[in-house]
Amino acid sequence: MKKVLRWIADAFLSIGRGDILIKLGVHRYLPHIVVAFLFCTLSIILSYLADNTLSRRSSKMKELEDAKIIYNIKNGEMISLWRMTSVEETLKKMDSKVTAPEEPAKVLKK
């Protein structure tokens, strides 16, 4: 039992010190492992940034749709205010002497 515990302790110590890499001959591939690690890290970072960009884009699209709805409502209100009947009613409420023309406009020629 003592030998098994000693073997496990030696295994953990060799992993911690890096001796296991030398015993297995992996130290020759260490630059490849580092490059692969860097590429994986870069891939994770770019994926996170892309997801962040897409979430911001979707929130901005929702805001744009809300702004379009408000614009259409205001535009409809403005169009209804400029109708001739609306203008006449507003003038009557204000007790104005201005009325709609009774005759069509005359075109003057030079």
PDB file of N, CA and C in Angstrom:
ATOM      1  N   MET A   1       0.836  -1.196   0.000  1.00  0.00           N
ATOM      2  CA  MET A   1       0.000   0.000   0.000  1.00  0.00           C
ATOM      3  C   MET A   1       0.872   1.247   0.000  1.00  0.00           C
ATOM      4  N   LYS A   2       1.958   1.145   0.764  1.00  0.00           N
ATOM      5  CA  LYS A   2       2.851   2.289   0.850  1.00  0.00           C
ATOM      6  C   LYS A   2       3.525   2.554  -0.492  1.00  0.00           C
ATOM      7  N   LYS A   3       3.826   1.464  -1.222  1.00  0.00           N
ATOM      8  CA  LYS A   3       4.449   1.608  -2.533  1.00  0.00           C
ATOM      9  C   LYS A   3       3.494   2.285  -3.527  1.00  0.00           C
ATOM     10  N   VAL A   4       2.210   1.962  -3.441  1.00  0.00           N
ATOM     11  CA  VAL A   4       1.209   2.553  -4.346  1.00  0.00           C
ATOM     12  C   VAL A   4       1.066   4.047  -4.066  1.00  0.00           C
ATOM     13  N   LEU A   5       0.999   4.400  -2.800  1.00  0.00           N
ATOM     14  CA  LEU A   5       0.892   5.822  -2.445  1.00  0.00           C
ATOM     15  C   LEU A   5       2.146   6.581  -2.867  1.00  0.00           C
ATOM     16  N   ARG A   6       3.306   5.938  -2.690  1.00  0.00           N
ATOM     17  CA  ARG A   6       4.559   6.581  -3.098  1.00  0.00           C
ATOM     18  C   ARG A   6       4.600   6.763  -4.613  1.00  0.00           C
ATOM     19  N   TRP A   7       4.104   5.742  -5.353  1.00  0.00           N
ATOM     20  CA  TRP A   7       4.069   5.831  -6.808  1.00  0.00           C
ATOM     21  C   TRP A   7       3.145   6.956  -7.265  1.00  0.00           C
ATOM     22  N   ILE A   8       1.961   7.107  -6.634  1.00  0.00           N
ATOM     23  CA  ILE A   8       1.006   8.178  -6.965  1.00  0.00           C
ATOM     24  C   ILE A   8       1.619   9.530  -6.651  1.00  0.00           C
ATOM     25  N   ALA A   9       2.295   9.637  -5.512  1.00  0.00           N
ATOM     26  CA  ALA A   9       2.936  10.902  -5.145  1.00  0.00           C
ATOM     27  C   ALA A   9       4.041  11.249  -6.137  1.00  0.00           C
ATOM     28  N   ASP A  10       4.848  10.255  -6.543  1.00  0.00           N
ATOM     29  CA  ASP A  10       5.890  10.504  -7.536  1.00  0.00           C
ATOM     30  C   ASP A  10       5.297  10.917  -8.886  1.00  0.00           C
ATOM     31  N   ALA A  11       4.172  10.307  -9.231  1.00  0.00           N
ATOM     32  CA  ALA A  11       3.515  10.657 -10.500  1.00  0.00           C
ATOM     33  C   ALA A  11       3.054  12.110 -10.480  1.00  0.00           C
ATOM     34  N   PHE A  12       2.426  12.526  -9.393  1.00  0.00           N
ATOM     35  CA  PHE A  12       1.975  13.916  -9.298  1.00  0.00           C
ATOM     36  C   PHE A  12       3.151  14.888  -9.283  1.00  0.00           C
ATOM     37  N   LEU A  13       4.219  14.527  -8.592  1.00  0.00           N
ATOM     38  CA  LEU A  13       5.394  15.392  -8.551  1.00  0.00           C
ATOM     39  C   LEU A  13       6.057  15.494  -9.920  1.00  0.00           C
ATOM     40  N   SER A  14       6.132  14.388 -10.651  1.00  0.00           N
ATOM     41  CA  SER A  14       6.746  14.440 -11.978  1.00  0.00           C
ATOM     42  C   SER A  14       5.894  15.258 -12.948  1.00  0.00           C
ATOM     43  N   ILE A  15       4.576  15.178 -12.797  1.00  0.00           N
ATOM     44  CA  ILE A  15       3.689  16.009 -13.627  1.00  0.00           C
ATOM     45  C   ILE A  15       3.867  17.477 -13.261  1.00  0.00           C
ATOM     46  N   GLY A  16       3.936  17.771 -11.984  1.00  0.00           N
ATOM     47  CA  GLY A  16       4.094  19.153 -11.520  1.00  0.00           C
ATOM     48  C   GLY A  16       5.421  19.760 -11.941  1.00  0.00           C
ATOM     49  N   ARG A  17       6.494  18.983 -11.899  1.00  0.00           N
ATOM     50  CA  ARG A  17       7.813  19.493 -12.268  1.00  0.00           C
ATOM     51  C   ARG A  17       8.022  19.501 -13.774  1.00  0.00           C
ATOM     52  N   GLY A  18       7.242  18.727 -14.521  1.00  0.00           N
ATOM     53  CA  GLY A  18       7.401  18.642 -15.962  1.00  0.00           C
ATOM     54  C   GLY A  18       8.301  17.508 -16.384  1.00  0.00           C
ATOM     55  N   ASP A  19       8.710  16.673 -15.453  1.00  0.00           N
ATOM     56  CA  ASP A  19       9.571  15.536 -15.795  1.00  0.00           C
ATOM     57  C   ASP A  19       8.855  14.540 -16.698  1.00  0.00           C
ATOM     58  N   ILE A  20       7.539  14.465 -16.568  1.00  0.00           N
ATOM     59  CA  ILE A  20       6.771  13.518 -17.376  1.00  0.00           C
ATOM     60  C   ILE A  20       6.875  13.868 -18.856  1.00  0.00           C
ATOM     61  N   LEU A  21       6.974  15.154 -19.156  1.00  0.00           N
ATOM     62  CA  LEU A  21       7.095  15.560 -20.558  1.00  0.00           C
ATOM     63  C   LEU A  21       8.418  15.091 -21.147  1.00  0.00           C
ATOM     64  N   ILE A  22       9.469  15.173 -20.354  1.00  0.00           N
ATOM     65  CA  ILE A  22      10.780  14.733 -20.832  1.00  0.00           C
ATOM     66  C   ILE A  22      10.809  13.210 -20.977  1.00  0.00           C
ATOM     67  N   LYS A  23      10.211  12.486 -20.021  1.00  0.00           N
ATOM     68  CA  LYS A  23      10.182  11.022 -20.086  1.00  0.00           C
ATOM     69  C   LYS A  23       9.407  10.528 -21.311  1.00  0.00           C
ATOM     70  N   LEU A  24       8.328  11.218 -21.637  1.00  0.00           N
ATOM     71  CA  LEU A  24       7.513  10.815 -22.782  1.00  0.00           C
ATOM     72  C   LEU A  24       8.044  11.371 -24.098  1.00  0.00           C
ATOM     73  N   GLY A  25       8.997  12.308 -24.057  1.00  0.00           N
ATOM     74  CA  GLY A  25       9.566  12.886 -25.274  1.00  0.00           C
ATOM     75  C   GLY A  25       8.672  13.943 -25.902  1.00  0.00           C
ATOM     76  N   VAL A  26       7.775  14.492 -25.122  1.00  0.00           N
ATOM     77  CA  VAL A  26       6.837  15.497 -25.637  1.00  0.00           C
ATOM     78  C   VAL A  26       7.501  16.868 -25.746  1.00  0.00           C
ATOM     79  N   HIS A  27       8.642  17.040 -25.095  1.00  0.00           N
ATOM     80  CA  HIS A  27       9.295  18.346 -25.104  1.00  0.00           C
ATOM     81  C   HIS A  27       9.689  18.763 -26.525  1.00  0.00           C
ATOM     82  N   ARG A  28       9.824  17.788 -27.429  1.00  0.00           N
ATOM     83  CA  ARG A  28      10.132  18.132 -28.822  1.00  0.00           C
ATOM     84  C   ARG A  28       8.943  18.806 -29.506  1.00  0.00           C
ATOM     85  N   TYR A  29       7.749  18.512 -29.054  1.00  0.00           N
ATOM     86  CA  TYR A  29       6.534  19.061 -29.660  1.00  0.00           C
ATOM     87  C   TYR A  29       5.975  20.252 -28.891  1.00  0.00           C
ATOM     88  N   LEU A  30       6.726  20.739 -27.936  1.00  0.00           N
ATOM     89  CA  LEU A  30       6.246  21.840 -27.104  1.00  0.00           C
ATOM     90  C   LEU A  30       5.914  23.097 -27.918  1.00  0.00           C
ATOM     91  N   PRO A  31       6.732  23.508 -28.899  1.00  0.00           N
ATOM     92  CA  PRO A  31       6.332  24.682 -29.705  1.00  0.00           C
ATOM     93  C   PRO A  31       5.011  24.466 -30.436  1.00  0.00           C
ATOM     94  N   HIS A  32       4.773  23.240 -30.923  1.00  0.00           N
ATOM     95  CA  HIS A  32       3.513  22.957 -31.600  1.00  0.00           C
ATOM     96  C   HIS A  32       2.339  23.044 -30.628  1.00  0.00           C
ATOM     97  N   ILE A  33       2.553  22.558 -29.435  1.00  0.00           N
ATOM     98  CA  ILE A  33       1.499  22.600 -28.418  1.00  0.00           C
ATOM     99  C   ILE A  33       1.189  24.038 -28.039  1.00  0.00           C
ATOM    100  N   VAL A  34       2.223  24.862 -27.909  1.00  0.00           N
ATOM    101  CA  VAL A  34       2.019  26.272 -27.560  1.00  0.00           C
ATOM    102  C   VAL A  34       1.260  26.988 -28.669  1.00  0.00           C
ATOM    103  N   VAL A  35       1.626  26.747 -29.919  1.00  0.00           N
ATOM    104  CA  VAL A  35       0.934  27.381 -31.045  1.00  0.00           C
ATOM    105  C   VAL A  35      -0.521  26.927 -31.093  1.00  0.00           C
ATOM    106  N   ALA A  36      -0.759  25.635 -30.893  1.00  0.00           N
ATOM    107  CA  ALA A  36      -2.144  25.134 -30.887  1.00  0.00           C
ATOM    108  C   ALA A  36      -2.944  25.772 -29.757  1.00  0.00           C
ATOM    109  N   PHE A  37      -2.327  25.931 -28.598  1.00  0.00           N
ATOM    110  CA  PHE A  37      -2.991  26.586 -27.471  1.00  0.00           C
ATOM    111  C   PHE A  37      -3.324  28.040 -27.811  1.00  0.00           C
ATOM    112  N   LEU A  38      -2.385  28.728 -28.443  1.00  0.00           N
ATOM    113  CA  LEU A  38      -2.639  30.128 -28.821  1.00  0.00           C
ATOM    114  C   LEU A  38      -3.772  30.231 -29.840  1.00  0.00           C
ATOM    115  N   PHE A  39      -3.790  29.312 -30.809  1.00  0.00           N
ATOM    116  CA  PHE A  39      -4.874  29.331 -31.792  1.00  0.00           C
ATOM    117  C   PHE A  39      -6.225  29.040 -31.149  1.00  0.00           C
ATOM    118  N   CYS A  40      -6.261  28.115 -30.229  1.00  0.00           N
ATOM    119  CA  CYS A  40      -7.514  27.816 -29.519  1.00  0.00           C
ATOM    120  C   CYS A  40      -7.978  29.020 -28.708  1.00  0.00           C
ATOM    121  N   THR A  41      -7.036  29.665 -28.034  1.00  0.00           N
ATOM    122  CA  THR A  41      -7.375  30.856 -27.250  1.00  0.00           C
ATOM    123  C   THR A  41      -7.888  31.967 -28.161  1.00  0.00           C
ATOM    124  N   LEU A  42      -7.219  32.171 -29.292  1.00  0.00           N
ATOM    125  CA  LEU A  42      -7.649  33.196 -30.243  1.00  0.00           C
ATOM    126  C   LEU A  42      -9.034  32.883 -30.793  1.00  0.00           C
ATOM    127  N   SER A  43      -9.293  31.612 -31.076  1.00  0.00           N
ATOM    128  CA  SER A  43     -10.606  31.207 -31.571  1.00  0.00           C
ATOM    129  C   SER A  43     -11.701  31.489 -30.544  1.00  0.00           C
ATOM    130  N   ILE A  44     -11.431  31.197 -29.291  1.00  0.00           N
ATOM    131  CA  ILE A  44     -12.406  31.455 -28.229  1.00  0.00           C
ATOM    132  C   ILE A  44     -12.673  32.944 -28.092  1.00  0.00           C
ATOM    133  N   ILE A  45     -11.619  33.749 -28.135  1.00  0.00           N
ATOM    134  CA  ILE A  45     -11.778  35.204 -27.999  1.00  0.00           C
ATOM    135  C   ILE A  45     -12.575  35.771 -29.169  1.00  0.00           C
ATOM    136  N   LEU A  46     -12.250  35.346 -30.397  1.00  0.00           N
ATOM    137  CA  LEU A  46     -12.983  35.847 -31.566  1.00  0.00           C
ATOM    138  C   LEU A  46     -14.438  35.403 -31.557  1.00  0.00           C
ATOM    139  N   SER A  47     -14.697  34.200 -31.091  1.00  0.00           N
ATOM    140  CA  SER A  47     -16.072  33.727 -30.983  1.00  0.00           C
ATOM    141  C   SER A  47     -16.856  34.562 -29.978  1.00  0.00           C
ATOM    142  N   TYR A  48     -16.223  34.871 -28.860  1.00  0.00           N
ATOM    143  CA  TYR A  48     -16.873  35.718 -27.853  1.00  0.00           C
ATOM    144  C   TYR A  48     -17.168  37.105 -28.418  1.00  0.00           C
ATOM    145  N   LEU A  49     -16.214  37.683 -29.124  1.00  0.00           N
ATOM    146  CA  LEU A  49     -16.421  39.015 -29.694  1.00  0.00           C
ATOM    147  C   LEU A  49     -17.519  38.999 -30.759  1.00  0.00           C
ATOM    148  N   ALA A  50     -17.572  37.944 -31.568  1.00  0.00           N
ATOM    149  CA  ALA A  50     -18.620  37.835 -32.584  1.00  0.00           C
ATOM    150  C   ALA A  50     -19.996  37.713 -31.933  1.00  0.00           C
ATOM    151  N   ASP A  51     -20.109  36.906 -30.901  1.00  0.00           N
ATOM    152  CA  ASP A  51     -21.384  36.777 -30.193  1.00  0.00           C
ATOM    153  C   ASP A  51     -21.802  38.096 -29.563  1.00  0.00           C
ATOM    154  N   ASN A  52     -20.836  38.804 -29.003  1.00  0.00           N
ATOM    155  CA  ASN A  52     -21.120  40.099 -28.393  1.00  0.00           C
ATOM    156  C   ASN A  52     -21.612  41.085 -29.452  1.00  0.00           C
ATOM    157  N   THR A  53     -20.976  41.085 -30.611  1.00  0.00           N
ATOM    158  CA  THR A  53     -21.381  41.978 -31.698  1.00  0.00           C
ATOM    159  C   THR A  53     -22.787  41.641 -32.181  1.00  0.00           C
ATOM    160  N   LEU A  54     -23.091  40.356 -32.328  1.00  0.00           N
ATOM    161  CA  LEU A  54     -24.420  39.961 -32.794  1.00  0.00           C
ATOM    162  C   LEU A  54     -25.501  40.316 -31.782  1.00  0.00           C
ATOM    163  N   SER A  55     -25.210  40.199 -30.504  1.00  0.00           N
ATOM    164  CA  SER A  55     -26.217  40.560 -29.500  1.00  0.00           C
ATOM    165  C   SER A  55     -26.456  42.071 -29.495  1.00  0.00           C
ATOM    166  N   ARG A  56     -25.370  42.861 -29.663  1.00  0.00           N
ATOM    167  CA  ARG A  56     -25.561  44.313 -29.751  1.00  0.00           C
ATOM    168  C   ARG A  56     -26.344  44.682 -31.003  1.00  0.00           C
ATOM    169  N   ARG A  57     -26.077  43.987 -32.120  1.00  0.00           N
ATOM    170  CA  ARG A  57     -26.780  44.270 -33.371  1.00  0.00           C
ATOM    171  C   ARG A  57     -28.275  43.972 -33.227  1.00  0.00           C
ATOM    172  N   SER A  58     -28.613  42.861 -32.603  1.00  0.00           N
ATOM    173  CA  SER A  58     -30.026  42.515 -32.445  1.00  0.00           C
ATOM    174  C   SER A  58     -30.734  43.513 -31.534  1.00  0.00           C
ATOM    175  N   SER A  59     -30.061  44.005 -30.493  1.00  0.00           N
ATOM    176  CA  SER A  59     -30.694  44.997 -29.627  1.00  0.00           C
ATOM    177  C   SER A  59     -30.875  46.322 -30.377  1.00  0.00           C
ATOM    178  N   LYS A  60     -29.908  46.681 -31.213  1.00  0.00           N
ATOM    179  CA  LYS A  60     -30.039  47.916 -32.006  1.00  0.00           C
ATOM    180  C   LYS A  60     -31.147  47.780 -33.049  1.00  0.00           C
ATOM    181  N   MET A  61     -31.319  46.575 -33.608  1.00  0.00           N
ATOM    182  CA  MET A  61     -32.401  46.364 -34.567  1.00  0.00           C
ATOM    183  C   MET A  61     -33.765  46.524 -33.888  1.00  0.00           C
ATOM    184  N   LYS A  62     -33.888  46.040 -32.652  1.00  0.00           N
ATOM    185  CA  LYS A  62     -35.140  46.217 -31.915  1.00  0.00           C
ATOM    186  C   LYS A  62     -35.404  47.697 -31.653  1.00  0.00           C
ATOM    187  N   GLU A  63     -34.357  48.436 -31.282  1.00  0.00           N
ATOM    188  CA  GLU A  63     -34.512  49.871 -31.062  1.00  0.00           C
ATOM    189  C   GLU A  63     -34.913  50.573 -32.347  1.00  0.00           C
ATOM    190  N   LEU A  64     -34.336  50.154 -33.476  1.00  0.00           N
ATOM    191  CA  LEU A  64     -34.665  50.751 -34.761  1.00  0.00           C
ATOM    192  C   LEU A  64     -36.118  50.482 -35.138  1.00  0.00           C
ATOM    193  N   GLU A  65     -36.592  49.269 -34.881  1.00  0.00           N
ATOM    194  CA  GLU A  65     -37.991  48.956 -35.163  1.00  0.00           C
ATOM    195  C   GLU A  65     -38.918  49.812 -34.308  1.00  0.00           C
ATOM    196  N   ASP A  66     -38.582  50.004 -33.038  1.00  0.00           N
ATOM    197  CA  ASP A  66     -39.387  50.864 -32.178  1.00  0.00           C
ATOM    198  C   ASP A  66     -39.388  52.299 -32.690  1.00  0.00           C
ATOM    199  N   ALA A  67     -38.222  52.775 -33.130  1.00  0.00           N
ATOM    200  CA  ALA A  67     -38.134  54.139 -33.655  1.00  0.00           C
ATOM    201  C   ALA A  67     -38.952  54.285 -34.937  1.00  0.00           C
ATOM    202  N   LYS A  68     -38.958  53.247 -35.781  1.00  0.00           N
ATOM    203  CA  LYS A  68     -39.766  53.298 -37.008  1.00  0.00           C
ATOM    204  C   LYS A  68     -41.250  53.366 -36.681  1.00  0.00           C
ATOM    205  N   ILE A  69     -41.677  52.616 -35.670  1.00  0.00           N
ATOM    206  CA  ILE A  69     -43.089  52.645 -35.271  1.00  0.00           C
ATOM    207  C   ILE A  69     -43.466  54.039 -34.777  1.00  0.00           C
ATOM    208  N   ILE A  70     -42.615  54.622 -33.935  1.00  0.00           N
ATOM    209  CA  ILE A  70     -42.888  55.973 -33.419  1.00  0.00           C
ATOM    210  C   ILE A  70     -42.909  56.978 -34.561  1.00  0.00           C
ATOM    211  N   TYR A  71     -41.976  56.837 -35.517  1.00  0.00           N
ATOM    212  CA  TYR A  71     -41.928  57.744 -36.665  1.00  0.00           C
ATOM    213  C   TYR A  71     -43.215  57.649 -37.481  1.00  0.00           C
ATOM    214  N   ASN A  72     -43.681  56.429 -37.731  1.00  0.00           N
ATOM    215  CA  ASN A  72     -44.903  56.269 -38.512  1.00  0.00           C
ATOM    216  C   ASN A  72     -46.113  56.857 -37.797  1.00  0.00           C
ATOM    217  N   ILE A  73     -46.166  56.712 -36.491  1.00  0.00           N
ATOM    218  CA  ILE A  73     -47.276  57.282 -35.725  1.00  0.00           C
ATOM    219  C   ILE A  73     -47.243  58.802 -35.818  1.00  0.00           C
ATOM    220  N   LYS A  74     -46.064  59.402 -35.603  1.00  0.00           N
ATOM    221  CA  LYS A  74     -45.946  60.863 -35.669  1.00  0.00           C
ATOM    222  C   LYS A  74     -46.223  61.369 -37.076  1.00  0.00           C
ATOM    223  N   ASN A  75     -45.746  60.629 -38.077  1.00  0.00           N
ATOM    224  CA  ASN A  75     -45.977  61.037 -39.460  1.00  0.00           C
ATOM    225  C   ASN A  75     -47.470  61.021 -39.775  1.00  0.00           C
ATOM    226  N   GLY A  76     -48.182  59.986 -39.306  1.00  0.00           N
ATOM    227  CA  GLY A  76     -49.632  59.929 -39.517  1.00  0.00           C
ATOM    228  C   GLY A  76     -50.347  61.082 -38.827  1.00  0.00           C
ATOM    229  N   GLU A  77     -49.897  61.439 -37.628  1.00  0.00           N
ATOM    230  CA  GLU A  77     -50.503  62.574 -36.926  1.00  0.00           C
ATOM    231  C   GLU A  77     -50.258  63.875 -37.679  1.00  0.00           C
ATOM    232  N   MET A  78     -49.043  64.052 -38.196  1.00  0.00           N
ATOM    233  CA  MET A  78     -48.732  65.284 -38.923  1.00  0.00           C
ATOM    234  C   MET A  78     -49.526  65.380 -40.221  1.00  0.00           C
ATOM    235  N   ILE A  79     -49.688  64.268 -40.918  1.00  0.00           N
ATOM    236  CA  ILE A  79     -50.455  64.277 -42.161  1.00  0.00           C
ATOM    237  C   ILE A  79     -51.916  64.608 -41.877  1.00  0.00           C
ATOM    238  N   SER A  80     -52.450  64.061 -40.787  1.00  0.00           N
ATOM    239  CA  SER A  80     -53.852  64.340 -40.468  1.00  0.00           C
ATOM    240  C   SER A  80     -54.046  65.804 -40.081  1.00  0.00           C
ATOM    241  N   LEU A  81     -53.034  66.435 -39.510  1.00  0.00           N
ATOM    242  CA  LEU A  81     -53.168  67.848 -39.142  1.00  0.00           C
ATOM    243  C   LEU A  81     -53.144  68.778 -40.349  1.00  0.00           C
ATOM    244  N   TRP A  82     -52.553  68.354 -41.447  1.00  0.00           N
ATOM    245  CA  TRP A  82     -52.441  69.222 -42.614  1.00  0.00           C
ATOM    246  C   TRP A  82     -53.560  69.021 -43.623  1.00  0.00           C
ATOM    247  N   ARG A  83     -54.552  68.218 -43.309  1.00  0.00           N
ATOM    248  CA  ARG A  83     -55.709  68.102 -44.195  1.00  0.00           C
ATOM    249  C   ARG A  83     -56.502  69.405 -44.152  1.00  0.00           C
ATOM    250  N   MET A  84     -57.136  69.696 -45.257  1.00  0.00           N
ATOM    251  CA  MET A  84     -57.882  70.955 -45.365  1.00  0.00           C
ATOM    252  C   MET A  84     -58.986  71.037 -44.320  1.00  0.00           C
ATOM    253  N   THR A  85     -59.693  69.950 -44.082  1.00  0.00           N
ATOM    254  CA  THR A  85     -60.778  69.983 -43.100  1.00  0.00           C
ATOM    255  C   THR A  85     -60.226  70.202 -41.696  1.00  0.00           C
ATOM    256  N   SER A  86     -59.088  69.615 -41.395  1.00  0.00           N
ATOM    257  CA  SER A  86     -58.488  69.800 -40.071  1.00  0.00           C
ATOM    258  C   SER A  86     -58.035  71.242 -39.887  1.00  0.00           C
ATOM    259  N   VAL A  87     -57.481  71.807 -40.950  1.00  0.00           N
ATOM    260  CA  VAL A  87     -57.032  73.198 -40.871  1.00  0.00           C
ATOM    261  C   VAL A  87     -58.231  74.124 -40.667  1.00  0.00           C
ATOM    262  N   GLU A  88     -59.325  73.877 -41.397  1.00  0.00           N
ATOM    263  CA  GLU A  88     -60.529  74.720 -41.244  1.00  0.00           C
ATOM    264  C   GLU A  88     -61.102  74.598 -39.835  1.00  0.00           C
ATOM    265  N   GLU A  89     -61.144  73.392 -39.290  1.00  0.00           N
ATOM    266  CA  GLU A  89     -61.655  73.206 -37.933  1.00  0.00           C
ATOM    267  C   GLU A  89     -60.785  73.919 -36.908  1.00  0.00           C
ATOM    268  N   THR A  90     -59.478  73.847 -37.095  1.00  0.00           N
ATOM    269  CA  THR A  90     -58.554  74.525 -36.174  1.00  0.00           C
ATOM    270  C   THR A  90     -58.749  76.042 -36.256  1.00  0.00           C
ATOM    271  N   LEU A  91     -58.923  76.551 -37.459  1.00  0.00           N
ATOM    272  CA  LEU A  91     -59.140  77.993 -37.617  1.00  0.00           C
ATOM    273  C   LEU A  91     -60.459  78.418 -36.985  1.00  0.00           C
ATOM    274  N   LYS A  92     -61.502  77.594 -37.107  1.00  0.00           N
ATOM    275  CA  LYS A  92     -62.785  77.933 -36.484  1.00  0.00           C
ATOM    276  C   LYS A  92     -62.675  77.935 -34.964  1.00  0.00           C
ATOM    277  N   LYS A  93     -61.927  76.979 -34.419  1.00  0.00           N
ATOM    278  CA  LYS A  93     -61.742  76.931 -32.973  1.00  0.00           C
ATOM    279  C   LYS A  93     -61.002  78.164 -32.472  1.00  0.00           C
ATOM    280  N   MET A  94     -60.114  78.686 -33.297  1.00  0.00           N
ATOM    281  CA  MET A  94     -59.326  79.851 -32.903  1.00  0.00           C
ATOM    282  C   MET A  94     -60.047  81.167 -33.222  1.00  0.00           C
ATOM    283  N   ASP A  95     -61.257  81.077 -33.753  1.00  0.00           N
ATOM    284  CA  ASP A  95     -62.047  82.248 -34.151  1.00  0.00           C
ATOM    285  C   ASP A  95     -61.273  83.132 -35.125  1.00  0.00           C
ATOM    286  N   SER A  96     -60.680  82.514 -36.104  1.00  0.00           N
ATOM    287  CA  SER A  96     -59.906  83.244 -37.105  1.00  0.00           C
ATOM    288  C   SER A  96     -60.816  83.646 -38.256  1.00  0.00           C
ATOM    289  N   LYS A  97     -60.472  84.744 -38.902  1.00  0.00           N
ATOM    290  CA  LYS A  97     -61.247  85.223 -40.048  1.00  0.00           C
ATOM    291  C   LYS A  97     -60.768  84.580 -41.350  1.00  0.00           C
ATOM    292  N   VAL A  98     -59.701  83.854 -41.309  1.00  0.00           N
ATOM    293  CA  VAL A  98     -59.165  83.198 -42.497  1.00  0.00           C
ATOM    294  C   VAL A  98     -60.037  81.998 -42.817  1.00  0.00           C
ATOM    295  N   THR A  99     -60.437  81.888 -44.081  1.00  0.00           N
ATOM    296  CA  THR A  99     -61.256  80.755 -44.518  1.00  0.00           C
ATOM    297  C   THR A  99     -60.646  80.166 -45.779  1.00  0.00           C
ATOM    298  N   ALA A 100     -61.202  79.091 -46.205  1.00  0.00           N
ATOM    299  CA  ALA A 100     -60.749  78.464 -47.441  1.00  0.00           C
ATOM    300  C   ALA A 100     -61.149  79.349 -48.614  1.00  0.00           C
ATOM    301  N   PRO A 101     -60.422  79.331 -49.701  1.00  0.00           N
ATOM    302  CA  PRO A 101     -60.780  80.167 -50.853  1.00  0.00           C
ATOM    303  C   PRO A 101     -62.124  79.732 -51.443  1.00  0.00           C
ATOM    304  N   GLU A 102     -62.898  80.728 -51.834  1.00  0.00           N
ATOM    305  CA  GLU A 102     -64.221  80.436 -52.402  1.00  0.00           C
ATOM    306  C   GLU A 102     -64.130  80.199 -53.896  1.00  0.00           C
ATOM    307  N   GLU A 103     -63.136  80.789 -54.550  1.00  0.00           N
ATOM    308  CA  GLU A 103     -62.946  80.611 -55.984  1.00  0.00           C
ATOM    309  C   GLU A 103     -61.595  79.937 -56.218  1.00  0.00           C
ATOM    310  N   PRO A 104     -61.460  79.253 -57.324  1.00  0.00           N
ATOM    311  CA  PRO A 104     -60.160  78.680 -57.615  1.00  0.00           C
ATOM    312  C   PRO A 104     -59.142  79.789 -57.903  1.00  0.00           C
ATOM    313  N   ALA A 105     -57.905  79.510 -57.747  1.00  0.00           N
ATOM    314  CA  ALA A 105     -56.853  80.503 -57.959  1.00  0.00           C
ATOM    315  C   ALA A 105     -56.747  80.857 -59.427  1.00  0.00           C
ATOM    316  N   LYS A 106     -56.473  82.130 -59.692  1.00  0.00           N
ATOM    317  CA  LYS A 106     -56.303  82.598 -61.070  1.00  0.00           C
ATOM    318  C   LYS A 106     -54.810  82.620 -61.397  1.00  0.00           C
ATOM    319  N   VAL A 107     -54.490  82.154 -62.591  1.00  0.00           N
ATOM    320  CA  VAL A 107     -53.115  82.149 -63.024  1.00  0.00           C
ATOM    321  C   VAL A 107     -52.871  83.378 -63.857  1.00  0.00           C
ATOM    322  N   LEU A 108     -51.897  84.169 -63.454  1.00  0.00           N
ATOM    323  CA  LEU A 108     -51.552  85.386 -64.189  1.00  0.00           C
ATOM    324  C   LEU A 108     -50.448  85.096 -65.164  1.00  0.00           C
ATOM    325  N   LYS A 109     -50.620  85.640 -66.362  1.00  0.00           N
ATOM    326  CA  LYS A 109     -49.584  85.453 -67.398  1.00  0.00           C
ATOM    327  C   LYS A 109     -48.831  86.758 -67.573  1.00  0.00           C
ATOM    328  N   LYS A 110     -47.592  86.634 -67.927  1.00  0.00           N
ATOM    329  CA  LYS A 110     -46.797  87.849 -68.151  1.00  0.00           C
ATOM    330  C   LYS A 110     -46.998  88.425 -69.495  1.00  0.00           C
TER     331      LYS A 110
END
